[in-house]
Amino acid sequence: MDVKKDVVKMEDNSTNIGCGFSSSPFSGIFDFCEGEKSSSLGFMELLGAGQDFCTNSLFDYLPQTPSMLPSLAPNFPKTSIMAKECSDYSLNQQPATPNSSSISSASSEALNEEQTDNKGAADQDEEEEHDQPKTKKELKAKKASQKRQREPRFAFMTKSEVDHLEDGYRWRKYGQKAVKNSPFPRSYYRCTSTACNVKKRVERSFNDPSIVVTTYEGQHTHPSPLIPRPTLTASASAQPNISTTFAMPSMPRTLLSHHYQQQLQPFNFCNYVNGGSPTANASGTGFHSERRFCTPATGSAMLTDHGLLQDIVPSHMLKQE
DNA sequence: CGCCTTTGACCCGCGC
DNA sequence: GCGCGGGTCAAAGGCG
């Protein structure tokens, strides 16, 4: 899979179309939301992130985001590279369903890579016997050169005062670097679970310091060790939060759909997209704009897999189509 | 003591 | 080939 360099590189290549963050390197993410009309946070606010509760919990939505993108972005090609990176991933994905045991090609790649990593380590030991590298550094360099394949990455913007958002996993910070042309450093985290190669980078948007950009790379090989956050409803607390299917790099497949349908029902999806107040009450008209996202081509797909929308939009409204 | 962050050094890829 | 910038390592120190 052709994975783009990374979010920062995207800054150079993205096509800013002046929506939401007019000068943001990530504005492309808004394009497929017809973002010139979106109020500010674009994609994440579409997910309800504009509301306070989302700050530390929006990662609950992320697992389904890739399958959502094609539905939201019939004219994807014009979007920026950040969005394209998402599409690169999503287009190769099978829709993730809780019962699905299929793992996408991308995910398989990740797993395979992990396996080959282990194998590589074994080979390394073997190699060391025959062709002894002189120094530890040489060994490291050799190892590094053996695997330069990047895992699929997925970047998200979050409006938050906290840099490191709780996402249900434990992370160990292993580096921090100053970002060129930005006063804010970028932090590098690795999943603390053994044999789990997932990494994430956290940085603040240069254009809007209130926004945290989190980039995930890799795929967790284990369920979340933490409950993502305290449950908000009694019914939700009775549900398992994590299934064993991982179809999304780095994020667990969560099963909070019903829970968040409840949470999001008052959220006026359409009005928000169109720049209206997110606090507007949910009238039936609120989902009118959903039609814009569900083109005839994508509409049929929505019947079988609503992607993120099925978490956001009550099912009866989806059926209204 | 274990886990975590901090931070300088190092490596690598890429553009010129 | 060189320099720059991103990414990673690993030692040191902090904290509970």
GROMACS .gro file of N, CA and C in nm, chain A residues 131-237:
model
  321
  131ASP      N    1   2.760  -1.362   1.017
  131ASP     CA    2   2.816  -1.241   0.962
  131ASP      C    3   2.818  -1.136   1.072
  132GLN      N    4   2.901  -1.151   1.166
  132GLN     CA    5   2.896  -1.070   1.285
  132GLN      C    6   2.914  -0.921   1.258
  133PRO      N    7   2.806  -0.846   1.282
  133PRO     CA    8   2.822  -0.701   1.274
  133PRO      C    9   2.915  -0.656   1.385
  134LYS      N   10   2.997  -0.558   1.354
  134LYS     CA   11   3.099  -0.519   1.450
  134LYS      C   12   3.039  -0.450   1.572
  135THR      N   13   2.948  -0.361   1.548
  135THR     CA   14   2.896  -0.284   1.659
  135THR      C   15   2.746  -0.299   1.672
  136LYS      N   16   2.701  -0.257   1.785
  136LYS     CA   17   2.558  -0.259   1.809
  136LYS      C   18   2.488  -0.167   1.712
  137LYS      N   19   2.552  -0.058   1.682
  137LYS     CA   20   2.491   0.039   1.592
  137LYS      C   21   2.478  -0.019   1.452
  138GLU      N   22   2.578  -0.088   1.411
  138GLU     CA   23   2.570  -0.149   1.278
  138GLU      C   24   2.455  -0.248   1.273
  139LEU      N   25   2.444  -0.319   1.380
  139LEU     CA   26   2.336  -0.417   1.387
  139LEU      C   27   2.202  -0.347   1.377
  140LYS      N   28   2.192  -0.240   1.448
  140LYS     CA   29   2.067  -0.165   1.450
  140LYS      C   30   2.037  -0.110   1.312
  141ALA      N   31   2.137  -0.056   1.252
  141ALA     CA   32   2.118   0.002   1.120
  141ALA      C   33   2.074  -0.103   1.021
  142LYS      N   34   2.135  -0.220   1.034
  142LYS     CA   35   2.102  -0.329   0.943
  142LYS      C   36   1.955  -0.369   0.961
  143LYS      N   37   1.919  -0.377   1.086
  143LYS     CA   38   1.782  -0.416   1.118
  143LYS      C   39   1.684  -0.312   1.064
  144ALA      N   40   1.722  -0.188   1.083
  144ALA     CA   41   1.634  -0.081   1.039
  144ALA      C   42   1.617  -0.084   0.888
  145SER      N   43   1.725  -0.112   0.820
  145SER     CA   44   1.718  -0.113   0.675
  145SER      C   45   1.635  -0.228   0.624
  146GLN      N   46   1.628  -0.332   0.704
  146GLN     CA   47   1.550  -0.447   0.662
  146GLN      C   48   1.401  -0.417   0.658
  147LYS      N   49   1.359  -0.334   0.750
  147LYS     CA   50   1.216  -0.305   0.749
  147LYS      C   51   1.195  -0.154   0.749
  148ARG      N   52   1.168  -0.105   0.637
  148ARG     CA   53   1.141   0.036   0.626
  148ARG      C   54   0.999   0.058   0.578
  149GLN      N   55   0.920  -0.044   0.592
  149GLN     CA   56   0.783  -0.032   0.547
  149GLN      C   57   0.698   0.031   0.654
  150ARG      N   58   0.627   0.131   0.616
  150ARG     CA   59   0.542   0.201   0.711
  150ARG      C   60   0.406   0.133   0.720
  151GLU      N   61   0.356   0.130   0.838
  151GLU     CA   62   0.219   0.082   0.857
  151GLU      C   63   0.124   0.194   0.816
  152PRO      N   64   0.002   0.158   0.785
  152PRO     CA   65  -0.095   0.261   0.752
  152PRO      C   66  -0.112   0.357   0.867
  153ARG      N   67  -0.129   0.479   0.831
  153ARG     CA   68  -0.143   0.580   0.935
  153ARG      C   69  -0.279   0.645   0.925
  154PHE      N   70  -0.318   0.695   1.035
  154PHE     CA   71  -0.448   0.759   1.039
  154PHE      C   72  -0.439   0.876   1.133
  155ALA      N   73  -0.471   0.992   1.083
  155ALA     CA   74  -0.456   1.113   1.163
  155ALA      C   75  -0.591   1.172   1.200
  156PHE      N   76  -0.596   1.226   1.317
  156PHE     CA   77  -0.719   1.286   1.364
  156PHE      C   78  -0.690   1.417   1.434
  157MET      N   79  -0.783   1.505   1.417
  157MET     CA   80  -0.774   1.631   1.489
  157MET      C   81  -0.873   1.631   1.604
  158THR      N   82  -0.830   1.683   1.713
  158THR     CA   83  -0.916   1.688   1.830
  158THR      C   84  -0.902   1.824   1.895
  159LYS      N   85  -1.010   1.881   1.926
  159LYS     CA   86  -1.004   2.007   1.999
  159LYS      C   87  -0.991   1.973   2.146
  160SER      N   88  -0.879   2.000   2.200
  160SER     CA   89  -0.856   1.960   2.338
  160SER      C   90  -0.743   2.042   2.399
  161GLU      N   91  -0.756   2.063   2.526
  161GLU     CA   92  -0.648   2.131   2.597
  161GLU      C   93  -0.540   2.031   2.636
  162VAL      N   94  -0.579   1.907   2.637
  162VAL     CA   95  -0.485   1.803   2.674
  162VAL      C   96  -0.418   1.748   2.550
  163ASP      N   97  -0.288   1.735   2.555
  163ASP     CA   98  -0.216   1.684   2.440
  163ASP      C   99  -0.241   1.536   2.419
  164HIS      N  100  -0.219   1.464   2.524
  164HIS     CA  101  -0.227   1.318   2.514
  164HIS      C  102  -0.365   1.273   2.556
  165LEU      N  103  -0.446   1.238   2.460
  165LEU     CA  104  -0.585   1.202   2.488
  165LEU      C  105  -0.597   1.056   2.527
  166GLU      N  106  -0.682   1.032   2.620
  166GLU     CA  107  -0.707   0.896   2.663
  166GLU      C  108  -0.782   0.820   2.554
  167ASP      N  109  -0.728   0.710   2.511
  167ASP     CA  110  -0.796   0.634   2.407
  167ASP      C  111  -0.809   0.487   2.443
  168GLY      N  112  -0.788   0.457   2.568
  168GLY     CA  113  -0.810   0.322   2.614
  168GLY      C  114  -0.686   0.235   2.614
  169TYR      N  115  -0.578   0.287   2.562
  169TYR     CA  116  -0.454   0.211   2.561
  169TYR      C  117  -0.348   0.283   2.643
  170ARG      N  118  -0.252   0.207   2.681
  170ARG     CA  119  -0.142   0.266   2.758
  170ARG      C  120  -0.026   0.292   2.664
  171TRP      N  121   0.029   0.409   2.678
  171TRP     CA  122   0.135   0.452   2.587
  171TRP      C  123   0.258   0.496   2.664
  172ARG      N  124   0.369   0.469   2.605
  172ARG     CA  125   0.494   0.517   2.662
  172ARG      C  126   0.557   0.616   2.565
  173LYS      N  127   0.589   0.728   2.616
  173LYS     CA  128   0.651   0.830   2.533
  173LYS      C  129   0.796   0.794   2.509
  174TYR      N  130   0.837   0.794   2.384
  174TYR     CA  131   0.975   0.757   2.357
  174TYR      C  132   1.051   0.865   2.284
  175GLY      N  133   0.986   0.974   2.261
  175GLY     CA  134   1.060   1.081   2.195
  175GLY      C  135   0.978   1.207   2.183
  176GLN      N  136   1.047   1.312   2.165
  176GLN     CA  137   0.981   1.439   2.139
  176GLN      C  138   1.072   1.522   2.051
  177LYS      N  139   1.014   1.580   1.952
  177LYS     CA  140   1.094   1.659   1.858
  177LYS      C  141   1.028   1.791   1.832
  178ALA      N  142   1.109   1.889   1.813
  178ALA     CA  143   1.055   2.018   1.769
  178ALA      C  144   1.011   2.003   1.624
  179VAL      N  145   0.900   2.062   1.595
  179VAL     CA  146   0.847   2.059   1.459
  179VAL      C  147   0.885   2.187   1.388
  180LYS      N  148   0.933   2.168   1.269
  180LYS     CA  149   0.974   2.284   1.192
  180LYS      C  150   0.855   2.377   1.167
  181ASN      N  151   0.880   2.504   1.181
  181ASN     CA  152   0.777   2.606   1.158
  181ASN      C  153   0.660   2.596   1.256
  182SER      N  154   0.685   2.533   1.365
  182SER     CA  155   0.579   2.524   1.465
  182SER      C  156   0.638   2.542   1.603
  183PRO      N  157   0.573   2.618   1.686
  183PRO     CA  158   0.624   2.636   1.823
  183PRO      C  159   0.595   2.515   1.910
  184PHE      N  160   0.516   2.424   1.858
  184PHE     CA  161   0.474   2.310   1.940
  184PHE      C  162   0.554   2.186   1.903
  185PRO      N  163   0.602   2.116   2.003
  185PRO     CA  164   0.678   1.993   1.975
  185PRO      C  165   0.586   1.879   1.937
  186ARG      N  166   0.643   1.780   1.878
  186ARG     CA  167   0.569   1.658   1.846
  186ARG      C  168   0.616   1.547   1.939
  187SER      N  169   0.522   1.479   1.997
  187SER     CA  170   0.557   1.371   2.089
  187SER      C  171   0.534   1.236   2.023
  188TYR      N  172   0.619   1.143   2.055
  188TYR     CA  173   0.610   1.009   1.998
  188TYR      C  174   0.577   0.909   2.109
  189TYR      N  175   0.477   0.831   2.085
  189TYR     CA  176   0.433   0.733   2.184
  189TYR      C  177   0.430   0.594   2.122
  190ARG      N  178   0.455   0.497   2.206
  190ARG     CA  179   0.447   0.357   2.166
  190ARG      C  180   0.355   0.285   2.263
  191CYS      N  181   0.280   0.193   2.212
  191CYS     CA  182   0.193   0.114   2.298
  191CYS      C  183   0.280   0.031   2.393
  192THR      N  184   0.242   0.034   2.519
  192THR     CA  185   0.327  -0.032   2.619
  192THR      C  186   0.313  -0.184   2.617
  193SER      N  187   0.211  -0.231   2.551
  193SER     CA  188   0.191  -0.375   2.549
  193SER      C  189   0.304  -0.443   2.472
  194THR      N  190   0.353  -0.550   2.527
  194THR     CA  191   0.461  -0.622   2.461
  194THR      C  192   0.412  -0.679   2.329
  195ALA      N  193   0.497  -0.676   2.232
  195ALA     CA  194   0.467  -0.730   2.099
  195ALA      C  195   0.362  -0.649   2.026
  196CYS      N  196   0.328  -0.537   2.078
  196CYS     CA  197   0.236  -0.448   2.007
  196CYS      C  198   0.316  -0.331   1.954
  197ASN      N  199   0.308  -0.317   1.824
  197ASN     CA  200   0.396  -0.221   1.757
  197ASN      C  201   0.331  -0.086   1.731
  198VAL      N  202   0.218  -0.064   1.785
  198VAL     CA  203   0.144   0.057   1.751
  198VAL      C  204   0.213   0.181   1.807
  199LYS      N  205   0.218   0.279   1.722
  199LYS     CA  206   0.277   0.406   1.765
  199LYS      C  207   0.177   0.516   1.737
  200LYS      N  208   0.199   0.622   1.806
  200LYS     CA  209   0.120   0.741   1.774
  200LYS      C  210   0.203   0.866   1.797
  201ARG      N  211   0.169   0.963   1.720
  201ARG     CA  212   0.237   1.092   1.733
  201ARG      C  213   0.132   1.195   1.770
  202VAL      N  214   0.169   1.282   1.855
  202VAL     CA  215   0.076   1.385   1.901
  202VAL      C  216   0.141   1.520   1.885
  203GLU      N  217   0.072   1.608   1.820
  203GLU     CA  218   0.123   1.743   1.806
  203GLU      C  219   0.007   1.841   1.799
  204ARG      N  220   0.038   1.961   1.829
  204ARG     CA  221  -0.065   2.064   1.820
  204ARG      C  222  -0.059   2.130   1.684
  205SER      N  223  -0.178   2.165   1.640
  205SER     CA  224  -0.186   2.236   1.513
  205SER      C  225  -0.120   2.372   1.526
  206PHE      N  226  -0.038   2.400   1.428
  206PHE     CA  227   0.029   2.529   1.427
  206PHE      C  228  -0.072   2.641   1.411
  207ASN      N  229  -0.173   2.617   1.331
  207ASN     CA  230  -0.270   2.721   1.299
  207ASN      C  231  -0.371   2.741   1.412
  208ASP      N  232  -0.400   2.635   1.480
  208ASP     CA  233  -0.495   2.648   1.590
  208ASP      C  234  -0.444   2.565   1.707
  209PRO      N  235  -0.380   2.629   1.800
  209PRO     CA  236  -0.318   2.557   1.913
  209PRO      C  237  -0.416   2.478   1.996
  210SER      N  238  -0.543   2.508   1.980
  210SER     CA  239  -0.639   2.433   2.059
  210SER      C  240  -0.666   2.295   2.000
  211ILE      N  241  -0.609   2.271   1.885
  211ILE     CA  242  -0.635   2.145   1.817
  211ILE      C  243  -0.514   2.053   1.827
  212VAL      N  244  -0.541   1.933   1.868
  212VAL     CA  245  -0.438   1.831   1.878
  212VAL      C  246  -0.449   1.736   1.760
  213VAL      N  247  -0.341   1.716   1.692
  213VAL     CA  248  -0.340   1.622   1.580
  213VAL      C  249  -0.275   1.493   1.628
  214THR      N  250  -0.347   1.387   1.623
  214THR     CA  251  -0.297   1.257   1.667
  214THR      C  252  -0.288   1.165   1.547
  215THR      N  253  -0.173   1.109   1.525
  215THR     CA  254  -0.153   1.019   1.413
  215THR      C  255  -0.120   0.880   1.465
  216TYR      N  256  -0.201   0.786   1.430
  216TYR     CA  257  -0.180   0.648   1.471
  216TYR      C  258  -0.110   0.571   1.360
  217GLU      N  259  -0.026   0.481   1.400
  217GLU     CA  260   0.042   0.396   1.302
  217GLU      C  261   0.048   0.255   1.357
  218GLY      N  262  -0.001   0.164   1.280
  218GLY     CA  263   0.002   0.025   1.322
  218GLY      C  264  -0.130  -0.023   1.376
  219GLN      N  265  -0.127  -0.139   1.428
  219GLN     CA  266  -0.250  -0.204   1.468
  219GLN      C  267  -0.228  -0.277   1.599
  220HIS      N  268  -0.314  -0.253   1.691
  220HIS     CA  269  -0.302  -0.320   1.820
  220HIS      C  270  -0.325  -0.470   1.804
  221THR      N  271  -0.248  -0.545   1.872
  221THR     CA  272  -0.262  -0.691   1.866
  221THR      C  273  -0.330  -0.744   1.991
  222HIS      N  274  -0.391  -0.655   2.063
  222HIS     CA  275  -0.449  -0.692   2.191
  222HIS      C  276  -0.566  -0.601   2.220
  223PRO      N  277  -0.657  -0.645   2.302
  223PRO     CA  278  -0.767  -0.557   2.341
  223PRO      C  279  -0.717  -0.446   2.431
  224SER      N  280  -0.800  -0.345   2.441
  224SER     CA  281  -0.764  -0.232   2.525
  224SER      C  282  -0.751  -0.275   2.669
  225PRO      N  283  -0.642  -0.239   2.733
  225PRO     CA  284  -0.624  -0.274   2.874
  225PRO      C  285  -0.706  -0.186   2.966
  226LEU      N  286  -0.758  -0.079   2.911
  226LEU     CA  287  -0.832   0.015   2.994
  226LEU      C  288  -0.971   0.030   2.940
  227ILE      N  289  -1.062   0.057   3.026
  227ILE     CA  290  -1.193   0.100   2.981
  227ILE      C  291  -1.176   0.238   2.925
  228PRO      N  292  -1.219   0.258   2.800
  228PRO     CA  293  -1.193   0.386   2.736
  228PRO      C  294  -1.229   0.505   2.821
  229ARG      N  295  -1.339   0.497   2.887
  229ARG     CA  296  -1.378   0.606   2.976
  229ARG      C  297  -1.497   0.559   3.055
  230PRO      N  298  -1.531   0.627   3.159
  230PRO     CA  299  -1.646   0.585   3.238
  230PRO      C  300  -1.770   0.585   3.152
  231THR      N  301  -1.850   0.484   3.169
  231THR     CA  302  -1.971   0.476   3.089
  231THR      C  303  -2.068   0.583   3.131
  232LEU      N  304  -2.145   0.628   3.036
  232LEU     CA  305  -2.235   0.738   3.063
  232LEU      C  306  -2.376   0.690   3.090
  233THR      N  307  -2.404   0.569   3.049
  233THR     CA  308  -2.536   0.517   3.074
  233THR      C  309  -2.526   0.379   3.134
  234ALA      N  310  -2.628   0.341   3.205
  234ALA     CA  311  -2.624   0.210   3.268
  234ALA      C  312  -2.624   0.101   3.164
  235SER      N  313  -2.700   0.121   3.056
  235SER     CA  314  -2.707   0.017   2.955
  235SER      C  315  -2.572  -0.002   2.888
  236ALA      N  316  -2.504   0.107   2.869
  236ALA     CA  317  -2.375   0.097   2.804
  236ALA      C  318  -2.276   0.023   2.891
  237SER      N  319  -2.288   0.039   3.019
  237SER     CA  320  -2.191  -0.024   3.106
  237SER      C  321  -2.203  -0.174   3.102
   0.00000   0.00000   0.00000
